[in-house]
Amino acid sequence: MASSGLPGVRSPASPRSGATSPRPKFDSDQLKPYIKKLLDSTLQNVTWADFRDKERERRGALMKEIGDRVKERMLEIEPRGFKYIVLTQVNENVGQGGRADVACHWEDSDAVVQEVLVTDSLICICIAFAVRTV
């Protein structure tokens, strides 16, 4: 038992103190290669110039399409028991580099998958969360 700081009062042990969750975990190993292949195939012939001026809405539609397809795949992997959140961002690559760091600190059964695609003209970051609801 951990001490609470008050003499004679003790806090209960954390429920996450080394015990693994009996609930099934989202299989992120199936999702990561799918996202990589999806980003490669969807953005292989796309340049940042495609999104200039009148084509600005196309970038939003492309990010929505990628997010929707990732979410559909997540539902195929595990159709029940999780809430799915997919974030997709496409930015111009002007030499600044791209990086996405995220950690999942909720339940052992929750998962996060991230993929970054960098081309000569754009950077795409896709992050998918599977959060246990039941």
GROMACS .gro file of N, CA, C and O in nm, residues 6-48:
model
  172
    6LEU      N    1  -0.024   1.146   0.511
    6LEU     CA    2  -0.074   1.171   0.646
    6LEU      C    3  -0.036   1.053   0.734
    6LEU      O    4  -0.049   0.938   0.695
    7PRO      N    5   0.008   1.079   0.855
    7PRO     CA    6   0.048   0.969   0.943
    7PRO      C    7  -0.072   0.878   0.974
    7PRO      O    8  -0.180   0.925   1.007
    8GLY      N    9  -0.051   0.747   0.961
    8GLY     CA   10  -0.153   0.649   0.994
    8GLY      C   11  -0.258   0.629   0.887
    8GLY      O   12  -0.345   0.546   0.899
    9VAL      N   13  -0.257   0.707   0.776
    9VAL     CA   14  -0.354   0.693   0.667
    9VAL      C   15  -0.281   0.638   0.545
    9VAL      O   16  -0.177   0.688   0.507
   10ARG      N   17  -0.339   0.534   0.487
   10ARG     CA   18  -0.276   0.471   0.371
   10ARG      C   19  -0.372   0.471   0.253
   10ARG      O   20  -0.491   0.449   0.270
   11SER      N   21  -0.320   0.492   0.136
   11SER     CA   22  -0.400   0.487   0.014
   11SER      C   23  -0.403   0.345  -0.037
   11SER      O   24  -0.306   0.270  -0.021
   12PRO      N   25  -0.512   0.305  -0.102
   12PRO     CA   26  -0.515   0.171  -0.161
   12PRO      C   27  -0.418   0.161  -0.277
   12PRO      O   28  -0.384   0.262  -0.340
   13ALA      N   29  -0.377   0.041  -0.305
   13ALA     CA   30  -0.285   0.018  -0.418
   13ALA      C   31  -0.357   0.052  -0.548
   13ALA      O   32  -0.478   0.035  -0.560
   14SER      N   33  -0.281   0.099  -0.645
   14SER     CA   34  -0.336   0.132  -0.775
   14SER      C   35  -0.391   0.007  -0.842
   14SER      O   36  -0.327  -0.098  -0.838
   15PRO      N   37  -0.509   0.016  -0.907
   15PRO     CA   38  -0.562  -0.101  -0.975
   15PRO      C   39  -0.477  -0.142  -1.094
   15PRO      O   40  -0.488  -0.252  -1.143
   16ARG      N   41  -0.389  -0.056  -1.142
   16ARG     CA   42  -0.303  -0.087  -1.256
   16ARG      C   43  -0.164  -0.130  -1.211
   16ARG      O   44  -0.069  -0.121  -1.286
   17SER      N   45  -0.150  -0.178  -1.090
   17SER     CA   46  -0.018  -0.210  -1.035
   17SER      C   47   0.036  -0.343  -1.087
   17SER      O   48   0.061  -0.435  -1.012
   18GLY      N   49   0.052  -0.354  -1.218
   18GLY     CA   50   0.112  -0.473  -1.276
   18GLY      C   51   0.013  -0.575  -1.327
   18GLY      O   52   0.050  -0.666  -1.399
   19ALA      N   53  -0.113  -0.563  -1.292
   19ALA     CA   54  -0.213  -0.659  -1.340
   19ALA      C   55  -0.253  -0.621  -1.482
   19ALA      O   56  -0.275  -0.504  -1.512
   20THR      N   57  -0.261  -0.720  -1.569
   20THR     CA   58  -0.302  -0.693  -1.707
   20THR      C   59  -0.453  -0.691  -1.715
   20THR      O   60  -0.522  -0.756  -1.638
   21SER      N   61  -0.504  -0.616  -1.810
   21SER     CA   62  -0.647  -0.602  -1.827
   21SER      C   63  -0.706  -0.729  -1.887
   21SER      O   64  -0.652  -0.782  -1.984
   22PRO      N   65  -0.818  -0.778  -1.832
   22PRO     CA   66  -0.880  -0.897  -1.888
   22PRO      C   67  -0.957  -0.867  -2.016
   22PRO      O   68  -0.996  -0.957  -2.088
   23ARG      N   69  -0.977  -0.739  -2.046
   23ARG     CA   70  -1.051  -0.701  -2.165
   23ARG      C   71  -0.962  -0.712  -2.288
   23ARG      O   72  -0.842  -0.685  -2.281
   24PRO      N   73  -1.021  -0.747  -2.403
   24PRO     CA   74  -0.938  -0.759  -2.523
   24PRO      C   75  -0.882  -0.625  -2.566
   24PRO      O   76  -0.946  -0.521  -2.551
   25LYS      N   77  -0.761  -0.629  -2.619
   25LYS     CA   78  -0.693  -0.508  -2.664
   25LYS      C   79  -0.715  -0.490  -2.813
   25LYS      O   80  -0.724  -0.588  -2.887
   26PHE      N   81  -0.725  -0.366  -2.857
   26PHE     CA   82  -0.737  -0.339  -3.000
   26PHE      C   83  -0.608  -0.381  -3.068
   26PHE      O   84  -0.499  -0.349  -3.022
   27ASP      N   85  -0.620  -0.453  -3.180
   27ASP     CA   86  -0.502  -0.506  -3.251
   27ASP      C   87  -0.444  -0.399  -3.343
   27ASP      O   88  -0.475  -0.393  -3.461
   28SER      N   89  -0.358  -0.316  -3.288
   28SER     CA   90  -0.298  -0.207  -3.365
   28SER      C   91  -0.198  -0.258  -3.469
   28SER      O   92  -0.169  -0.187  -3.565
   29ASP      N   93  -0.149  -0.381  -3.452
   29ASP     CA   94  -0.055  -0.437  -3.550
   29ASP      C   95  -0.121  -0.458  -3.686
   29ASP      O   96  -0.052  -0.461  -3.788
   30GLN      N   97  -0.252  -0.472  -3.690
   30GLN     CA   98  -0.323  -0.484  -3.817
   30GLN      C   99  -0.346  -0.348  -3.882
   30GLN      O  100  -0.355  -0.337  -4.004
   31LEU      N  101  -0.357  -0.245  -3.799
   31LEU     CA  102  -0.391  -0.112  -3.851
   31LEU      C  103  -0.272  -0.035  -3.906
   31LEU      O  104  -0.283   0.032  -4.008
   32LYS      N  105  -0.157  -0.045  -3.843
   32LYS     CA  106  -0.040   0.034  -3.882
   32LYS      C  107   0.000   0.012  -4.029
   32LYS      O  108   0.016   0.110  -4.103
   33PRO      N  109   0.014  -0.114  -4.077
   33PRO     CA  110   0.050  -0.131  -4.218
   33PRO      C  111  -0.059  -0.081  -4.313
   33PRO      O  112  -0.030  -0.033  -4.422
   34TYR      N  113  -0.185  -0.090  -4.269
   34TYR     CA  114  -0.294  -0.040  -4.353
   34TYR      C  115  -0.282   0.110  -4.372
   34TYR      O  116  -0.297   0.161  -4.484
   35ILE      N  117  -0.257   0.184  -4.263
   35ILE     CA  118  -0.245   0.329  -4.273
   35ILE      C  119  -0.127   0.367  -4.361
   35ILE      O  120  -0.137   0.456  -4.445
   36LYS      N  121  -0.014   0.299  -4.344
   36LYS     CA  122   0.105   0.328  -4.425
   36LYS      C  123   0.074   0.309  -4.574
   36LYS      O  124   0.103   0.396  -4.656
   37LYS      N  125   0.012   0.197  -4.607
   37LYS     CA  126  -0.021   0.169  -4.748
   37LYS      C  127  -0.125   0.269  -4.800
   37LYS      O  128  -0.115   0.316  -4.914
   38LEU      N  129  -0.223   0.304  -4.717
   38LEU     CA  130  -0.326   0.400  -4.757
   38LEU      C  131  -0.265   0.537  -4.786
   38LEU      O  132  -0.295   0.598  -4.890
   39LEU      N  133  -0.178   0.586  -4.699
   39LEU     CA  134  -0.114   0.715  -4.722
   39LEU      C  135  -0.028   0.713  -4.847
   39LEU      O  136  -0.031   0.806  -4.928
   40ASP      N  137   0.049   0.605  -4.864
   40ASP     CA  138   0.135   0.593  -4.983
   40ASP      C  139   0.051   0.595  -5.111
   40ASP      O  140   0.082   0.668  -5.205
   41SER      N  141  -0.054   0.515  -5.115
   41SER     CA  142  -0.133   0.504  -5.237
   41SER      C  143  -0.218   0.629  -5.263
   41SER      O  144  -0.235   0.670  -5.378
   42THR      N  145  -0.271   0.690  -5.159
   42THR     CA  146  -0.358   0.806  -5.175
   42THR      C  147  -0.280   0.932  -5.212
   42THR      O  148  -0.328   1.014  -5.290
   43LEU      N  149  -0.160   0.947  -5.157
   43LEU     CA  150  -0.086   1.071  -5.174
   43LEU      C  151   0.035   1.061  -5.268
   43LEU      O  152   0.110   1.158  -5.280
   44GLN      N  153   0.053   0.948  -5.334
   44GLN     CA  154   0.174   0.929  -5.415
   44GLN      C  155   0.186   1.029  -5.530
   44GLN      O  156   0.296   1.071  -5.563
   45ASN      N  157   0.076   1.070  -5.590
   45ASN     CA  158   0.082   1.164  -5.702
   45ASN      C  159   0.027   1.302  -5.666
   45ASN      O  160  -0.003   1.381  -5.755
   46VAL      N  161   0.015   1.331  -5.538
   46VAL     CA  162  -0.041   1.458  -5.493
   46VAL      C  163   0.074   1.552  -5.455
   46VAL      O  164   0.168   1.511  -5.388
   47THR      N  165   0.063   1.676  -5.497
   47THR     CA  166   0.160   1.778  -5.457
   47THR      C  167   0.087   1.890  -5.386
   47THR      O  168  -0.035   1.904  -5.398
   48TRP      N  169   0.161   1.972  -5.313
   48TRP     CA  170   0.100   2.083  -5.241
   48TRP      C  171   0.035   2.181  -5.339
   48TRP      O  172  -0.067   2.244  -5.308
   0.00000   0.00000   0.00000
